[in-house]
Backbone as a ProteinNet text record, in pm:
[ID]
protein_1_A
[PRIMARY]
MMERNMPDPHDLELIQADFDKAEEYVLPASFVPGKWDVICQRGKECFEHVGNRRFRMAIDNHLDSYMKVKSRQQKSKIVTSIVEGIKKSAGCNGGGFIRKDLLTRRWFRVSDKLAREKVGQVRLLA
[TERTIARY]
2059.2	1976.4	1943.1	1947.4	1886.4	1735.4	1675.8	1525.7	1467.1	1377.8	1336.2	1254	1280.5	1190.2	1057.3	957.2	809.2	737.6	735.7	660.4	545.8	478.3	412.7	255	141.2	36.9	-43.1	-5.5	-71.2	12.2	125.3	219.9	206.5	137.5	112.2	3.7	-98.4	-220.5	-208.9	-79	-77.8	5.9	87.3	165.4	68.5	-3	-145.3	-217.6	-251	-349.1	-287.1	-121.5	-69.1	-48.3	-46.9	-51.8	-165.5	-313.9	-415	-394.8	-381.3	-384.6	-336.7	-208.6	-128.2	-149.1	-296.2	-357.2	-480.9	-488.7	-599.7	-516.2	-623.8	-557.1	-661.6	-597.8	-674.5	-706.1	-859.9	-871.9	-872.5	-910.6	-882.6	-981.4	-923.4	-1025.5	-1137.7	-1161.9	-1252.5	-1377.7	-1329.5	-1396	-1530.3	-1654	-1806.7	-1835.2	-1892.1	-1937.9	-2034	-1982.6	-2082.1	-2178.5	-2280.7	-2372.1	-2338.3	-2221.6	-2144.2	-2072.1	-2046.6	-1968.6	-2054.6	-1947.2	-2008.6	-1962	-2002.2	-1955.2	-1988.1	-1854.4	-1806.2	-1878.7	-1940.8	-1966.6	-2111.3	-2118.6	-2275.3	-2355.4	-2456.5	-2586.3	-2654	-2782.1	-2890	-2827.5	-2777.4	-2762.4	-2644.4	-2540.5	-2471.7	-2559.8	-2648.6	-2716.4	-2843.7	-2850.7	-2958.4	-2889.4	-2737.3	-2704.6	-2706.7	-2737.6	-2766.7	-2674.8	-2549.5	-2411.4	-2481.1	-2448.7	-2478.7	-2617.9	-2752.1	-2863.1	-2787.7	-2717	-2700	-2621.8	-2525.3	-2452.1	-2521.8	-2622.8	-2708.9	-2820.8	-2844.6	-2876.9	-2778.4	-2673.5	-2584.6	-2554.1	-2547.4	-2564.5	-2650.4	-2794.2	-2887.3	-2920.4	-2846.2	-2868.1	-2761.9	-2628.2	-2560.2	-2586	-2682.6	-2729.7	-2762.2	-2798.8	-2869	-2734.7	-2674.4	-2529.3	-2461.1	-2417.4	-2344.6	-2394.2	-2543.4	-2565.7	-2551.5	-2580.2	-2563.6	-2430	-2314.9	-2192.9	-2110.8	-2042.4	-2004.3	-1861.6	-1781.7	-1629.5	-1620	-1532.3	-1484.8	-1425.6	-1330.5	-1276.4	-1412.3	-1499.6	-1606.5	-1685.1	-1674.4	-1791.7	-1691.3	-1566.9	-1460.4	-1460.7	-1446.8	-1499.9	-1594.5	-1702.4	-1800.2	-1807.7	-1768.7	-1735.9	-1618.4	-1539.5	-1467.6	-1494.1	-1594.3	-1675.5	-1741.8	-1809.4	-1900	-1810.3	-1677.7	-1613.8	-1531.1	-1478.7	-1435.8	-1498.5	-1673.4	-1777.9	-1803	-1831.7	-1834.5	-1721.9	-1583.1	-1471.3	-1498.3	-1519.1	-1490.6	-1624.8	-1730.5	-1861.3	-1839.2	-1714.1	-1672.3	-1605	-1539.2	-1447.4	-1348.2	-1342.5	-1250.1	-1255.4	-1357.3	-1369.3	-1281.9	-1214.9	-1146.5	-1183.1	-1334.6	-1415.5	-1398.9	-1535.4	-1535	-1598	-1519	-1570.4	-1458.1	-1526.3	-1490.3	-1562.1	-1490.2	-1469.8	-1434.8	-1507.5	-1473.2	-1378.6	-1268.3	-1183.6	-1273.4	-1336.5	-1396.2	-1310.1	-1207.9	-1109.5	-1059.4	-998.7	-955.3	-1078.6	-1196.8	-1291.3	-1250.5	-1172.9	-1140.1	-1178.3	-1218.9	-1241.2	-1132.2	-1180.4	-1027.4	-1080.2	-1013.4	-1048.7	-999	-1113.4	-1064.9	-1003.4	-928	-873.5	-971.7	-866.4	-985.3	-1021.7	-966.3	-978.5	-1131.1	-1101.7	-1225.8	-1351.4	-1325.2	-1463.3	-1505.7	-1431.3	-1465.8	-1562.8	-1494.6	-1580.6	-1682	-1720.5	-1831.5	-1922.5	-1923.5	-1965.9	-2037.9	-1943.1	-1994.3	-2090	-2060.1	-2158.8	-2335.7	-2307.3	-2449.4	-2493.3	-2448.8	-2463.4	-2498.1	-2465.9	-2527.4	-2653.4	-2710.6	-2819.5	-2924.9	-2874.8	-2984.4	-3072.5
-1569.3	-1549.3	-1661.7	-1708.6	-1829	-1837.7	-1947.3	-1953.4	-1985	-1986	-2004.5	-2132.7	-2226.2	-2345.4	-2327.7	-2331.9	-2275.5	-2439	-2454.9	-2568.5	-2608.6	-2730.4	-2779.9	-2748.6	-2701.2	-2676.4	-2779	-2906.2	-3019.9	-3050.8	-3054.6	-3085	-3028.4	-2857.2	-2831.9	-2880.4	-2899.7	-2985.6	-3100	-3176.8	-3314.3	-3290.6	-3163.1	-3168	-3119.6	-2999.7	-2981.3	-3095.7	-3206.2	-3273.9	-3386.8	-3398.5	-3458.2	-3431.3	-3281.4	-3197.6	-3215.7	-3236.4	-3196.9	-3359.2	-3472.4	-3586.3	-3617.6	-3513.9	-3550.7	-3514.7	-3411.1	-3381.2	-3491	-3599.9	-3709.7	-3737.8	-3836.5	-3900.6	-4037	-4126.5	-4280.4	-4334.9	-4355.5	-4362.1	-4528.2	-4546.5	-4694.6	-4780.1	-4899.3	-5034.1	-5046.6	-5017.7	-5046.6	-4908.9	-4807.1	-4661.1	-4694.6	-4611.1	-4684	-4482.3	-4448.2	-4271.7	-4269	-4172.3	-4112.2	-4014.1	-3972.5	-3876.3	-3769	-3694.8	-3584.2	-3585.6	-3715.6	-3742.1	-3692.6	-3603	-3566.2	-3659.6	-3740.6	-3842.8	-3768.7	-3716.6	-3665.7	-3734.5	-3817.9	-3884.2	-3857.1	-3928.9	-3941.5	-4045.7	-4019.9	-4141.2	-4094.5	-4174.5	-4168.1	-4219.2	-4270	-4363.5	-4269.8	-4154.1	-4052.3	-3953.2	-3880.6	-3781.6	-3763.5	-3940.2	-3935.6	-3980.3	-3967.8	-3979.2	-3904.4	-3936.3	-3832.5	-3699.8	-3737.9	-3622	-3534.4	-3604.7	-3506.2	-3419.5	-3490.6	-3407.2	-3276.7	-3325.8	-3230.9	-3115.9	-3161.3	-3033.8	-2980.5	-3034	-2893.8	-2836.1	-2882.4	-2786.5	-2652	-2717.3	-2614.5	-2514.3	-2529.5	-2426.7	-2366.1	-2417.7	-2317.4	-2262.8	-2309.8	-2163.7	-2075.7	-2100.8	-1970.9	-1879.2	-1975	-1893.7	-1750	-1727.3	-1571.5	-1473.3	-1529.7	-1433.5	-1429.6	-1552.1	-1561	-1461.8	-1456.9	-1382.3	-1204.1	-1214.7	-1026.3	-999.8	-1088.3	-1009.9	-997	-911.1	-846.1	-908.9	-935.1	-944.1	-1101	-1149.8	-1266.5	-1306.5	-1222.3	-1234.6	-1314.4	-1188	-1243.2	-1348.1	-1406.7	-1538.3	-1659.9	-1626.5	-1759.2	-1776.5	-1662.7	-1668.1	-1805.4	-1760.4	-1826.1	-1995.1	-2000.2	-2141.5	-2209.6	-2105.2	-2190.9	-2246.1	-2125.5	-2167.3	-2300.5	-2305.7	-2429.3	-2570.5	-2543.1	-2664.8	-2732	-2619.5	-2619.7	-2678	-2631.1	-2686.1	-2798.3	-2872.5	-2979.4	-3069.9	-3047.2	-3088.2	-3104.5	-3018.9	-3029.9	-3136	-3114.4	-3199.3	-3336.4	-3344.3	-3532.1	-3563.2	-3454.5	-3464.5	-3615.3	-3685.4	-3773.2	-3917.2	-3937.5	-4079.8	-4007.6	-3908.9	-3892.7	-3832.8	-3857.4	-3803.7	-3666.6	-3651.1	-3488.7	-3504.7	-3461.6	-3467.9	-3603.1	-3702	-3832.4	-3895.5	-3955.4	-4005.5	-4174.7	-4249.9	-4419.9	-4417.5	-4492.6	-4551.6	-4671.5	-4695.2	-4774.6	-4909	-4917.4	-5029.4	-5072.4	-5014.3	-5023.6	-5076.5	-5023.4	-5020.8	-4956.7	-4861.3	-4785.6	-4639.2	-4588.3	-4423	-4368.1	-4259.7	-4163.3	-3986.3	-3912	-3786.4	-3682.2	-3631.7	-3519.7	-3461.8	-3383.1	-3268.8	-3100.7	-3025.2	-2883.5	-2845.5	-2859.3	-2760.8	-2832	-3001.5	-3077.8	-3040.9	-3039.4	-3014.9	-2886.6	-2777.4	-2593.2	-2635.2	-2755.7	-2730.5	-2806.3	-2909.9	-2976.3	-2853.5	-2755.6	-2650.5	-2564.7	-2545.8	-2470.5	-2529.4	-2669.2	-2746.3	-2754.3	-2740	-2774.9	-2590.1	-2515.5	-2375.6	-2299.9	-2383.8	-2383.9	-2400.8	-2533	-2570.2	-2544.9	-2451.3	-2395	-2277.5
-8255.2	-8152	-8076.2	-7977.9	-7951.4	-7916.7	-7947.5	-7945	-7777.4	-7739.1	-7603.8	-7603.8	-7566.6	-7569.1	-7516.3	-7598.8	-7464.1	-7453	-7342.1	-7292.4	-7345.1	-7413	-7481.7	-7387.2	-7456.9	-7347.9	-7322.3	-7365.5	-7338.2	-7239.2	-7229.4	-7126.9	-6956.1	-6976.6	-6902.9	-6818.5	-6889.8	-6812.2	-6773.1	-6824.5	-6733.8	-6605.8	-6643.8	-6487.2	-6366.9	-6444.2	-6310.8	-6292.9	-6396.4	-6310.2	-6254.1	-6261.1	-6163	-6049	-6057.4	-5896	-5841.7	-5915.9	-5835.2	-5791.2	-5882	-5819.5	-5695	-5678.9	-5594.4	-5434.9	-5420.4	-5339.5	-5273.4	-5351.3	-5328.7	-5226.8	-5157.6	-5038	-5017	-5034.8	-5068.4	-4908.9	-4895.9	-4744.2	-4746.4	-4603	-4538	-4608.4	-4672.4	-4759.8	-4674.9	-4536.8	-4457.3	-4492.6	-4534.9	-4560	-4631.8	-4560.4	-4594.1	-4588.9	-4687.5	-4692.4	-4581.6	-4534.9	-4401.8	-4458.2	-4336.4	-4352	-4417.8	-4352.1	-4401.9	-4493.4	-4589.7	-4682.7	-4836.6	-4903.5	-5058	-5186.4	-5195	-5322.1	-5420.1	-5497.3	-5659.9	-5729	-5814.6	-5918.7	-5954.7	-6030.9	-6102.1	-6063.5	-6090.4	-6060.4	-5970.5	-5954.8	-5849.8	-5727.3	-5710.2	-5581.2	-5483.1	-5594.4	-5535.4	-5504.8	-5578.6	-5577.5	-5438.1	-5435.6	-5335.4	-5179.2	-5172	-5036.4	-4941.6	-4820	-4743.3	-4719.9	-4780.9	-4748.7	-4839.5	-4975.3	-5103.4	-5081.1	-5022.5	-4965.3	-4881.2	-4774.9	-4675.5	-4766.2	-4843.3	-4911.2	-5002.1	-5085.2	-5155.4	-5040.4	-4954.1	-4833.6	-4803.2	-4774.5	-4735.3	-4849.3	-4982.7	-5051	-5069.7	-5042.1	-5076.2	-4956	-4848.5	-4707.4	-4772.5	-4843.7	-4893.3	-5015.3	-5091.1	-5214.5	-5207.8	-5137.1	-5112.8	-5120.2	-5005.4	-4987.1	-5104.6	-5168.4	-5267.8	-5419.8	-5425.4	-5524.7	-5481.3	-5348.5	-5325.5	-5326.7	-5274.7	-5337	-5458.4	-5488.3	-5642.6	-5650.1	-5585.1	-5606.5	-5636.2	-5708.1	-5733.2	-5606.4	-5476.1	-5388.1	-5273.9	-5266.4	-5171.5	-5179.3	-5336.1	-5380.6	-5379.8	-5375.3	-5340.5	-5190.6	-5116.1	-4927.3	-4920.1	-4990	-4934.5	-4975.5	-5127	-5187.7	-5103.5	-5016	-4962.7	-4814.9	-4752.6	-4636.4	-4642	-4721.9	-4809	-4769.9	-4853.5	-4857.1	-4698.4	-4642.8	-4524.5	-4424	-4414.9	-4362.2	-4356.9	-4488.3	-4544.9	-4471.5	-4500.5	-4462	-4316.4	-4217.2	-4103.6	-4028.2	-4095.4	-4041.1	-4095.8	-4167.7	-4190.2	-4094.4	-4035.8	-3920	-3919.4	-3802.9	-3806.4	-3886.2	-3934.7	-4060.6	-4169.3	-4177.6	-4311.2	-4457.3	-4441.9	-4587.3	-4626.7	-4621	-4678	-4841.6	-4894.6	-5068.6	-5085.3	-5140.8	-5169.1	-5344.8	-5370.7	-5462.9	-5473.9	-5542.7	-5540.7	-5700.3	-5663.1	-5801.9	-5828.8	-5972.1	-6021.3	-6043.1	-6042.3	-6107.5	-5950.1	-5879.2	-5733.4	-5603.9	-5660.7	-5567.3	-5417.1	-5405.6	-5313.2	-5298.4	-5195.1	-5185.3	-5176.1	-5218.8	-5194.8	-5181.2	-5095.6	-5062.1	-5182.8	-5266.3	-5391.6	-5334.1	-5407.4	-5389.4	-5379	-5299.6	-5275.4	-5394.5	-5526.8	-5656.5	-5699.1	-5706.4	-5730.5	-5650.2	-5508	-5404.4	-5441.4	-5448.7	-5523.6	-5672.7	-5744.9	-5871	-5852.6	-5742	-5693	-5675.7	-5590.7	-5535.3	-5648.7	-5745.1	-5868.4	-5957.4	-5944.8	-6033.4	-5976.7	-5835.1	-5780.3	-5789.1	-5770.8	-5730.5	-5918.4	-5996.6	-6110.3	-6157	-6091.1	-6092.6	-6016.8	-5931	-5855.6	-5888.7
[MASK]
++++++++++++++++++++++++++++++++++++++++++++++++++++++++++++++++++++++++++++++++++++++++++++++++++++++++++++++++++++++++++++++

């Protein structure tokens, strides 16, 4: 009987991490976060950034409808509408949900997966 080689779960996590990273996009060196950009990092400066305040207001505006719906699919649609709304508002400056690489000091747009997680974090704090 031939034994199947099962992938190591740790390897699968690394592959998923590489896939998520591939969705990220490095922004131009001259990029400065705008009033519609959501900074996905910790700290008072990020928390108080105007884009992050607008983001929390957008979540507050959707919270009632989110709590009323029962299915995960409906909840997912609300999260998607928040993420897409932020990305659309950020518009042509290329931002949206962003993070600064502390080594290179460059800004990059994060993956949609991370943006959705950010919505979930804020929703839990509401």
